[in-house]
Amino acid sequence: MEDGDGSREGRIPLSRQRVLDHAVAVADAGGLASLTMRSLAKELGVRPMALYHYFANKDEILDGIVDQVFSEIELPSPGGDWREEITRRAASARSVLRRHSWAIALMESRSTPGPANLRQHEAVLATLRGAGLSLEMTGHAYALLDAFVYGFAIQEAALPFDTNTTPEVVAAIAARFSGGDYPYMQEYATERAMKPGYDFGDEFEFGLGVILDALERLAGPMRASLPRGAEA
Amino acid sequence: MEDGDGSREGRIPLSRQRVLDHAVAVADAGGLASLTMRSLAKELGVRPMALYHYFANKDEILDGIVDQVFSEIELPSPGGDWREEITRRAASARSVLRRHSWAIALMESRSTPGPANLRQHEAVLATLRGAGLSLEMTGHAYALLDAFVYGFAIQEAALPFDTNTTPEVVAAIAARFSGGDYPYMQEYATERAMKPGYDFGDEFEFGLGVILDALERLAGPMRASLPRGAEA
DNA sequence: ACCTGAACACCGTTCAAGT
DNA sequence: ACCTGAACACCGTTCAAGT
């Protein structure tokens, strides 16, 4: 994974973007704990202090990679069918957060949204308002949709198994419930979760569908796209 | 906040529970980053290495405080009205995660659930199954409900303002949107979020209500409580 | 059994310096 | 402007030791 010989010749020069790209790669590969100023510098073929020429401190880098992750999420386009657009954006957010699950932990602690985050907000608001939702209903819809998307990402990240967990590991987990202390968990595990074809990920489509159906019903008949507040 | 004079006389002896209680208090007061083996030891009036007599390492303490947080969430009782019970449990989870918002970041990274977490799962499954939901619908309902609860907690934790933010701060945030780049965000901010009486927290009741209404409809007429899988 | 002291390999970051 | 070296005050943790 090292990409430098240490010599300055032929080195791609540092830049904010290059630092952030490598920071994301380091976190993807080894988790958030493995991302240190020193490990990041080594990955870039540079001394730790060089990073401080582009970022005031590590927190600024963390803010940067969170926004980098947001920038990977597809924006809904306010022109199209709102349900289709919102679904596409939600699915994209889910897959991005699955790729970079360390980002979820960071989202909780940083409260200054970056530009990609703001663009994301703007596009979702535009899509919902464009579909004719009232301001109040737009707020309801957005909070509910994003809570679901982020919460689902937490659940997926915390799952003790993913799609390619060995049967041995699954059996070990199941053994914890077989003492009789957790009859309902045991029922769910044996009668459903361990059945072939079961995939927790399918709950995403189900949940999102439930939410969108409800919003559609609550918002009344959707008007065709009539953008407001953007006519200036 | 120091509670010891350093002398061993009269010191409450260490124990796993005492360590965890203080660890939660430290994280509540100063955030997760402020919780170090050394700061925790100082808070307990003890040397850092004493902690290793009760926990193998810091990770075990982190697992412990996550489960401690889960233990604060009210369990639904399978006997009562399912909607009421699930609502009470969700509201409790939200307020607990608001009190300990650092726990959200930890939930993502630890995948071995503690006893309080398991009890929580068992009680929710019992409540849903007791209400007559099929195994499949129970899985759908649980995933959707918890995604919403956890996701809402992230959103609340990431909010740049809480209920007692000064108007100056609010104005500073609003100023970022007034450049014309974000017309829909500006509309939402000025026409709704900054209006007196607006409270993001109200979206919790709305979203939970939408989800419960949908589940009620999908599950068909609820049978009276008929526990299954626990008759042994 | 319960706690401590010294030490090791790490952190983020400052400050002064090199080119 | 861009990067470095040495140093400081921290980390988690090992190991051997005290009572």
Coordinates of C-alpha atoms (C1' of nucleotides) in Angstrom, one line a residue:
Chain A
M1 CA 0.0 0.0 0.0
E2 CA 3.1 2.3 0.3
D3 CA 3.3 4.3 -2.8
G4 CA 6.5 6.3 -2.3
D5 CA 10.2 5.7 -2.2
G6 CA 10.7 8.7 0.0
S7 CA 12.6 10.8 -2.6
R8 CA 11.0 14.1 -3.5
E9 CA 11.4 13.6 -7.2
G10 CA 8.2 12.5 -9.0
R11 CA 6.2 12.9 -5.8
I12 CA 2.7 14.0 -6.5
P13 CA 2.5 17.3 -4.5
L14 CA 0.3 17.4 -1.5
S15 CA -3.1 19.1 -1.6
R16 CA -6.2 19.2 0.5
Q17 CA -8.0 16.8 -1.8
R18 CA -5.1 14.3 -2.0
V19 CA -4.8 14.3 1.8
L20 CA -8.6 13.7 2.1
D21 CA -8.6 10.9 -0.5
H22 CA -5.9 9.0 1.3
A23 CA -7.5 9.7 4.7
V24 CA -10.7 8.0 3.4
A25 CA -8.7 5.1 2.1
V26 CA -6.9 4.6 5.4
A27 CA -10.2 4.7 7.4
D28 CA -11.8 2.3 4.9
A29 CA -8.9 -0.1 5.2
G30 CA -8.2 -0.1 8.9
G31 CA -11.1 1.7 10.6
L32 CA -11.2 5.2 12.1
A33 CA -8.7 4.3 14.9
S34 CA -6.0 3.5 12.3
L35 CA -6.3 7.0 10.9
T36 CA -3.6 9.0 12.6
M37 CA -1.7 12.0 11.4
R38 CA 1.4 9.8 11.4
S39 CA -0.2 6.9 9.5
L40 CA -1.7 9.3 7.0
A41 CA 1.6 11.1 6.4
K42 CA 3.3 7.8 5.9
E43 CA 0.7 6.8 3.3
L44 CA 1.3 10.0 1.5
G45 CA 5.1 9.6 1.6
V46 CA 5.5 12.7 3.7
R47 CA 6.3 13.7 7.3
P48 CA 3.4 14.3 9.7
M49 CA 4.0 18.0 10.0
A50 CA 3.5 18.5 6.3
L51 CA -0.2 17.9 6.8
Y52 CA -0.5 21.0 9.0
H53 CA 0.2 23.1 5.9
Y54 CA -3.2 22.1 4.5
F55 CA -5.2 21.5 7.6
A56 CA -5.2 23.4 10.9
N57 CA -5.6 20.1 12.9
K58 CA -6.9 16.6 12.7
D59 CA -10.4 17.7 13.4
E60 CA -10.4 19.7 10.2
I61 CA -9.4 16.5 8.4
L62 CA -12.2 14.6 10.0
D63 CA -14.7 17.2 9.0
G64 CA -13.2 16.9 5.5
I65 CA -13.6 13.2 5.1
V66 CA -17.2 13.3 6.4
D67 CA -18.0 15.8 3.7
Q68 CA -16.1 13.7 1.2
V69 CA -18.4 10.8 2.1
F70 CA -21.4 13.0 1.6
S71 CA -20.2 14.0 -1.8
E72 CA -20.3 10.4 -2.9
I73 CA -24.1 10.2 -2.3
E74 CA -26.1 10.8 -5.5
L75 CA -28.2 13.9 -5.4
P76 CA -31.9 13.6 -6.2
S77 CA -32.9 15.8 -9.2
P78 CA -35.8 18.1 -8.4
G79 CA -37.1 17.7 -12.0
G80 CA -37.9 13.9 -11.9
D81 CA -40.5 11.8 -10.2
W82 CA -40.0 12.7 -6.5
R83 CA -40.5 9.1 -5.2
E84 CA -38.1 7.7 -7.7
E85 CA -35.5 10.4 -6.9
I86 CA -35.8 10.1 -3.2
T87 CA -35.5 6.3 -3.4
R88 CA -32.4 6.6 -5.6
R89 CA -30.8 9.0 -3.2
A90 CA -31.7 6.9 -0.2
A91 CA -30.2 3.8 -1.7
S92 CA -27.1 5.7 -2.7
A93 CA -26.7 7.0 0.8
R94 CA -27.1 3.5 2.2
S95 CA -24.5 2.0 -0.1
V96 CA -22.0 4.9 0.6
L97 CA -22.4 4.5 4.3
R98 CA -21.9 0.8 4.0
R99 CA -18.6 1.4 2.2
H100 CA -17.5 4.0 4.8
S101 CA -19.2 2.8 7.9
W102 CA -16.7 4.7 10.1
A103 CA -18.4 7.9 8.8
I104 CA -21.5 7.3 10.9
A105 CA -19.6 7.7 14.1
L106 CA -18.2 11.0 12.9
M107 CA -21.5 12.4 11.8
E108 CA -22.7 12.4 15.4
S109 CA -19.8 14.4 16.7
R110 CA -19.3 17.1 14.1
S111 CA -22.0 19.8 13.8
T112 CA -20.6 22.1 11.1
P113 CA -21.9 20.7 7.8
G114 CA -19.6 20.9 4.8
P115 CA -20.5 22.0 1.3
A116 CA -21.4 18.5 0.0
N117 CA -23.7 18.1 3.0
L118 CA -25.4 21.4 2.3
R119 CA -25.8 20.5 -1.4
Q120 CA -27.4 17.3 -0.3
H121 CA -29.8 19.1 1.9
E122 CA -30.7 21.7 -0.7
A123 CA -31.4 19.0 -3.4
V124 CA -33.6 17.0 -1.1
L125 CA -35.6 20.1 0.0
A126 CA -35.9 21.1 -3.6
T127 CA -37.2 17.7 -4.6
L128 CA -39.8 17.6 -1.8
R129 CA -40.9 21.2 -2.3
G130 CA -41.0 20.6 -6.0
A131 CA -43.3 17.7 -5.5
G132 CA -45.8 20.1 -3.9
L133 CA -45.2 19.3 -0.2
S134 CA -45.9 22.0 2.2
L135 CA -43.0 23.4 4.2
E136 CA -44.3 21.6 7.3
M137 CA -44.7 18.3 5.5
T138 CA -41.3 18.7 3.9
G139 CA -39.7 19.0 7.3
H140 CA -41.6 15.9 8.5
A141 CA -40.6 13.9 5.4
Y142 CA -37.0 14.9 5.5
A143 CA -36.5 14.1 9.2
L144 CA -38.2 10.8 8.9
L145 CA -36.4 9.7 5.7
D146 CA -32.9 10.7 6.9
A147 CA -33.5 9.2 10.4
F148 CA -34.4 5.9 8.6
V149 CA -31.4 6.0 6.3
Y150 CA -28.8 6.9 9.0
G151 CA -30.4 4.5 11.5
F152 CA -30.4 1.7 9.0
A153 CA -26.7 2.3 8.3
I154 CA -26.0 2.0 12.1
Q155 CA -27.8 -1.3 12.2
E156 CA -26.0 -2.7 9.2
A157 CA -22.7 -1.6 10.6
A158 CA -23.4 -3.2 14.0
L159 CA -24.6 -6.5 12.5
P160 CA -22.4 -9.3 13.9
F161 CA -22.5 -11.0 10.6
D162 CA -22.6 -9.8 7.0
T163 CA -23.5 -11.7 3.9
N164 CA -20.3 -13.8 3.8
T165 CA -20.1 -14.9 7.5
T166 CA -19.1 -18.5 7.9
P167 CA -21.8 -20.9 9.2
E168 CA -19.5 -21.6 12.2
V169 CA -19.7 -18.0 13.4
V170 CA -23.4 -18.0 12.9
A171 CA -23.7 -21.1 15.0
A172 CA -21.6 -19.6 17.7
I173 CA -23.9 -16.6 17.9
A174 CA -27.0 -18.8 17.9
A175 CA -25.5 -20.8 20.8
R176 CA -25.7 -17.7 23.0
F177 CA -29.5 -17.6 22.7
S178 CA -30.1 -21.3 23.1
G179 CA -29.9 -21.2 26.9
G180 CA -33.6 -20.5 27.1
D181 CA -33.2 -17.0 28.4
Y182 CA -34.2 -15.5 25.1
P183 CA -37.0 -17.6 23.6
Y184 CA -38.2 -14.9 21.2
M185 CA -34.7 -14.2 19.9
Q186 CA -34.1 -17.9 19.4
E187 CA -37.4 -18.2 17.5
Y188 CA -36.4 -15.3 15.3
A189 CA -32.9 -16.6 14.7
T190 CA -33.8 -20.1 13.9
E191 CA -37.2 -19.6 12.2
R192 CA -36.2 -16.6 10.2
A193 CA -32.7 -15.1 10.3
M194 CA -30.9 -18.4 9.7
K195 CA -33.3 -19.6 7.0
P196 CA -31.7 -19.6 3.5
G197 CA -32.6 -16.5 1.5
Y198 CA -32.9 -14.2 4.5
D199 CA -31.0 -10.9 4.1
F200 CA -31.3 -8.1 6.6
G201 CA -30.6 -5.7 3.8
D202 CA -34.0 -6.4 2.4
E203 CA -35.5 -4.5 5.3
F204 CA -34.2 -1.4 3.7
E205 CA -36.5 -1.6 0.7
F206 CA -39.4 -2.5 3.0
G207 CA -38.9 0.3 5.4
L208 CA -38.3 2.9 2.8
G209 CA -41.4 1.8 0.9
V210 CA -43.5 2.0 4.1
I211 CA -42.3 5.6 4.7
L212 CA -42.8 6.7 1.1
D213 CA -46.3 5.2 1.0
A214 CA -47.2 7.0 4.1
L215 CA -45.8 10.3 2.9
E216 CA -47.6 10.0 -0.4
R217 CA -50.9 9.5 1.4
L218 CA -50.3 12.3 3.9
A219 CA -49.2 14.8 1.3
G220 CA -52.4 14.4 -0.7
P221 CA -52.3 14.3 -4.5
M222 CA -48.9 15.5 -5.7
R223 CA -48.9 18.5 -7.8
A224 CA -46.5 18.5 -10.8
S225 CA -43.2 20.1 -10.0
L226 CA -43.7 23.7 -9.1
P227 CA -40.4 25.1 -7.7
R228 CA -40.8 27.8 -5.2
G229 CA -38.2 30.1 -3.6
A230 CA -35.8 29.6 -6.5
E231 CA -37.4 32.0 -9.0
A232 CA -34.9 34.8 -8.1
Chain B
M1 CA -15.6 16.6 40.5
E2 CA -12.6 14.9 42.3
D3 CA -14.0 12.8 45.1
G4 CA -10.9 11.4 46.8
D5 CA -8.1 12.7 48.9
G6 CA -5.8 10.0 47.7
S7 CA -5.7 8.1 50.9
R8 CA -6.9 4.5 50.8
E9 CA -9.0 4.7 54.0
G10 CA -12.7 5.3 53.4
R11 CA -12.2 4.8 49.7
I12 CA -15.1 2.9 48.1
P13 CA -13.5 -0.2 46.7
L14 CA -13.3 -0.5 42.9
S15 CA -15.7 -2.7 41.0
R16 CA -16.8 -3.2 37.4
Q17 CA -20.0 -1.3 38.1
R18 CA -18.3 1.6 39.8
V19 CA -15.8 1.9 37.0
L20 CA -18.6 1.9 34.4
D21 CA -20.7 4.4 36.3
H22 CA -17.8 6.8 36.4
A23 CA -16.9 6.1 32.8
V24 CA -20.4 7.1 31.7
A25 CA -20.2 10.2 33.8
V26 CA -16.8 11.2 32.3
A27 CA -18.1 10.7 28.8
D28 CA -21.3 12.7 29.6
A29 CA -19.3 15.5 30.9
G30 CA -16.5 15.8 28.4
G31 CA -17.3 13.7 25.4
L32 CA -15.9 10.3 24.4
A33 CA -12.4 11.8 23.7
S34 CA -12.1 12.9 27.3
L35 CA -12.6 9.3 28.5
T36 CA -9.1 7.9 28.9
M37 CA -7.8 5.2 31.2
R38 CA -5.9 7.9 33.0
S39 CA -8.7 10.4 33.3
L40 CA -11.1 7.6 34.5
A41 CA -8.5 6.4 37.0
K42 CA -8.1 9.9 38.4
E43 CA -11.9 10.3 38.7
L44 CA -11.9 7.1 40.7
G45 CA -9.0 8.2 42.9
V46 CA -6.9 5.3 41.7
R47 CA -3.9 4.6 39.4
P48 CA -4.6 3.8 35.8
M49 CA -3.3 0.2 36.1
A50 CA -5.9 -0.6 38.8
L51 CA -8.6 -0.6 36.1
Y52 CA -6.9 -3.6 34.4
H53 CA -7.9 -5.7 37.4
Y54 CA -11.5 -5.3 36.3
F55 CA -11.3 -5.0 32.6
A56 CA -8.9 -6.6 30.1
N57 CA -8.6 -3.3 28.2
K58 CA -10.3 -0.1 27.2
D59 CA -12.4 -1.8 24.6
E60 CA -14.0 -3.9 27.3
I61 CA -14.9 -0.7 29.2
L62 CA -16.4 0.8 26.0
D63 CA -18.5 -2.3 25.5
G64 CA -19.5 -2.0 29.1
I65 CA -20.7 1.6 28.9
V66 CA -22.6 1.0 25.7
D67 CA -24.5 -1.7 27.5
Q68 CA -24.9 0.5 30.5
V69 CA -26.6 3.0 28.3
F70 CA -28.9 0.3 26.8
S71 CA -29.8 -0.7 30.4
E72 CA -31.3 2.8 31.0
I73 CA -33.8 2.3 28.2
E74 CA -37.3 1.3 29.5
L75 CA -38.3 -2.2 28.3
P76 CA -41.7 -2.5 26.7
S77 CA -43.9 -5.0 28.6
P78 CA -45.3 -7.7 26.3
G79 CA -48.6 -7.7 28.4
G80 CA -49.8 -4.1 27.6
D81 CA -51.1 -2.4 24.5
W82 CA -48.4 -2.9 21.9
R83 CA -48.6 0.5 20.4
E84 CA -48.4 2.2 23.8
E85 CA -45.5 0.0 24.9
I86 CA -43.5 0.5 21.7
T87 CA -44.1 4.2 21.9
R88 CA -42.9 4.4 25.5
R89 CA -39.8 2.3 24.7
A90 CA -38.9 4.5 21.7
A91 CA -39.4 7.7 23.6
S92 CA -37.2 6.3 26.4
A93 CA -34.5 5.3 23.9
R94 CA -34.5 8.7 22.4
S95 CA -34.1 10.5 25.7
V96 CA -31.4 8.1 26.8
L97 CA -29.4 8.6 23.6
R98 CA -29.9 12.4 24.0
R99 CA -28.4 12.2 27.5
H100 CA -25.5 10.0 26.3
S101 CA -25.1 11.0 22.6
W102 CA -21.5 9.7 22.5
A103 CA -23.0 6.2 22.7
I104 CA -24.3 6.4 19.2
A105 CA -20.8 6.5 17.8
L106 CA -19.9 3.5 19.9
M107 CA -22.9 1.5 18.8
E108 CA -21.6 1.5 15.2
S109 CA -18.2 0.0 16.1
R110 CA -19.0 -2.7 18.6
S111 CA -20.7 -5.8 17.3
T112 CA -21.0 -8.0 20.4
P113 CA -24.2 -7.0 22.2
G114 CA -24.2 -7.0 26.0
P115 CA -26.9 -8.4 28.3
A116 CA -29.0 -5.2 28.5
N117 CA -29.0 -5.0 24.7
L118 CA -30.2 -8.6 24.4
R119 CA -32.9 -8.0 27.0
Q120 CA -34.0 -5.0 25.0
H121 CA -34.2 -7.1 21.9
E122 CA -36.1 -9.9 23.6
A123 CA -38.7 -7.6 25.1
V124 CA -39.4 -5.8 21.8
L125 CA -39.7 -9.1 20.0
A126 CA -42.0 -10.4 22.7
T127 CA -44.2 -7.3 22.4
L128 CA -44.5 -7.5 18.7
R129 CA -45.0 -11.2 18.5
G130 CA -47.5 -10.9 21.4
A131 CA -49.5 -8.4 19.4
G132 CA -49.9 -11.1 16.8
L133 CA -47.4 -9.9 14.2
S134 CA -46.0 -12.7 12.0
L135 CA -42.3 -13.4 12.3
E136 CA -41.7 -11.7 9.0
M137 CA -43.7 -8.6 9.9
T138 CA -42.0 -8.5 13.3
G139 CA -38.6 -8.3 11.6
H140 CA -39.9 -5.6 9.3
A141 CA -41.3 -3.6 12.2
Y142 CA -38.3 -4.0 14.4
A143 CA -35.8 -2.9 11.7
L144 CA -37.9 0.1 10.8
L145 CA -38.6 1.2 14.3
D146 CA -35.0 1.0 15.5
A147 CA -33.6 2.5 12.4
F148 CA -35.8 5.5 13.0
V149 CA -34.9 5.7 16.7
Y150 CA -31.2 5.5 16.2
G151 CA -31.2 7.7 13.1
F152 CA -33.2 10.4 14.9
A153 CA -30.7 10.3 17.7
I154 CA -27.9 11.0 15.2
Q155 CA -29.8 13.9 13.8
E156 CA -30.4 15.4 17.2
A157 CA -26.8 14.9 18.2
A158 CA -25.6 16.6 14.9
L159 CA -27.9 19.6 15.2
P160 CA -25.9 22.7 15.2
F161 CA -28.4 24.2 17.7
D162 CA -30.4 22.9 20.6
T163 CA -33.3 24.4 22.4
N164 CA -31.2 27.0 24.2
T165 CA -29.0 28.2 21.4
T166 CA -28.6 32.0 21.5
P167 CA -30.2 34.0 18.7
E168 CA -26.7 35.2 17.7
V169 CA -25.6 31.7 16.9
V170 CA -28.8 31.0 15.0
A171 CA -28.3 34.2 13.0
A172 CA -24.7 33.2 12.2
I173 CA -25.8 29.9 10.8
A174 CA -28.6 31.5 8.8
A175 CA -26.1 33.9 7.3
R176 CA -24.3 31.0 5.6
F177 CA -27.5 30.3 3.6
S178 CA -28.3 33.8 2.6
G179 CA -25.8 34.0 -0.3
G180 CA -28.5 32.7 -2.6
D181 CA -26.7 29.4 -3.2
Y182 CA -29.3 27.5 -1.1
P183 CA -32.7 29.0 -1.7
Y184 CA -34.6 26.1 -0.4
M185 CA -32.6 25.9 2.8
Q186 CA -33.0 29.6 3.3
E187 CA -36.8 29.2 2.8
Y188 CA -36.9 26.4 5.3
A189 CA -34.8 28.2 7.8
T190 CA -36.6 31.5 7.7
E191 CA -40.1 30.4 7.1
R192 CA -40.1 27.5 9.4
A193 CA -37.1 26.5 11.5
M194 CA -36.6 30.0 12.9
K195 CA -40.3 30.7 13.6
P196 CA -41.2 30.7 17.3
G197 CA -42.6 27.4 18.5
Y198 CA -40.6 25.3 16.0
D199 CA -38.9 22.4 17.7
F200 CA -37.0 19.7 15.7
G201 CA -37.8 17.3 18.5
D202 CA -41.5 17.3 17.5
E203 CA -40.5 15.4 14.4
F204 CA -39.9 12.4 16.6
E205 CA -43.6 12.0 17.5
F206 CA -44.6 12.6 13.9
G207 CA -42.2 10.1 12.5
L208 CA -42.9 7.5 15.1
G209 CA -46.7 8.0 14.6
V210 CA -46.3 7.5 10.8
I211 CA -44.4 4.3 11.3
L212 CA -46.8 2.9 13.9
D213 CA -49.9 3.8 11.8
A214 CA -48.3 2.0 8.8
L215 CA -47.4 -1.1 10.8
E216 CA -50.9 -1.2 12.3
R217 CA -52.4 -1.1 8.9
L218 CA -50.0 -3.7 7.4
A219 CA -50.3 -6.2 10.3
G220 CA -54.1 -6.3 9.9
P221 CA -56.4 -6.4 12.9
M222 CA -54.2 -7.1 16.0
R223 CA -55.0 -10.2 17.9
A224 CA -55.0 -10.0 21.7
S225 CA -51.7 -11.0 23.2
L226 CA -50.9 -14.5 22.3
P227 CA -47.3 -15.2 23.2
R228 CA -45.7 -17.9 21.1
G229 CA -42.3 -19.6 21.5
A230 CA -42.3 -19.0 25.2
E231 CA -44.6 -21.7 26.3
A232 CA -41.7 -24.1 27.3
Chain C
dA1 C1' -6.9 -10.2 45.7
dC2 C1' -6.1 -5.7 44.8
dC3 C1' -3.4 -2.0 43.6
dT4 C1' 1.1 0.5 42.1
dG5 C1' 5.7 2.3 39.4
dA6 C1' 8.4 2.4 35.7
dA7 C1' 8.8 1.8 31.1
dC8 C1' 7.5 1.3 25.9
dA9 C1' 5.6 2.4 21.7
dC10 C1' 2.4 5.2 20.4
dC11 C1' -0.6 9.9 19.9
dG12 C1' -1.6 15.3 18.3
dT13 C1' 0.7 19.4 18.1
dT14 C1' 4.2 23.5 19.0
dC15 C1' 8.0 25.9 17.6
dA16 C1' 11.9 26.9 15.1
dA17 C1' 14.2 25.8 11.1
dG18 C1' 15.4 24.4 6.4
dT19 C1' 14.7 24.9 1.0
Chain D
dA1 C1' 5.3 28.3 -0.2
dC2 C1' 6.1 23.9 1.2
dC3 C1' 8.1 20.6 4.0
dT4 C1' 11.1 18.9 8.1
dG5 C1' 13.3 17.7 13.1
dA6 C1' 13.2 17.8 17.7
dA7 C1' 10.5 18.2 21.6
dC8 C1' 6.3 18.2 24.8
dA9 C1' 2.4 16.5 27.0
dC10 C1' -0.4 13.1 26.3
dC11 C1' -2.2 7.9 25.1
dG12 C1' -3.0 2.4 26.1
dT13 C1' -0.7 -1.3 27.8
dT14 C1' 3.3 -4.7 29.5
dC15 C1' 5.7 -6.4 33.1
dA16 C1' 7.4 -6.9 37.6
dA17 C1' 6.5 -5.6 42.0
dG18 C1' 4.3 -4.3 46.4
dT19 C1' 0.6 -5.2 50.3

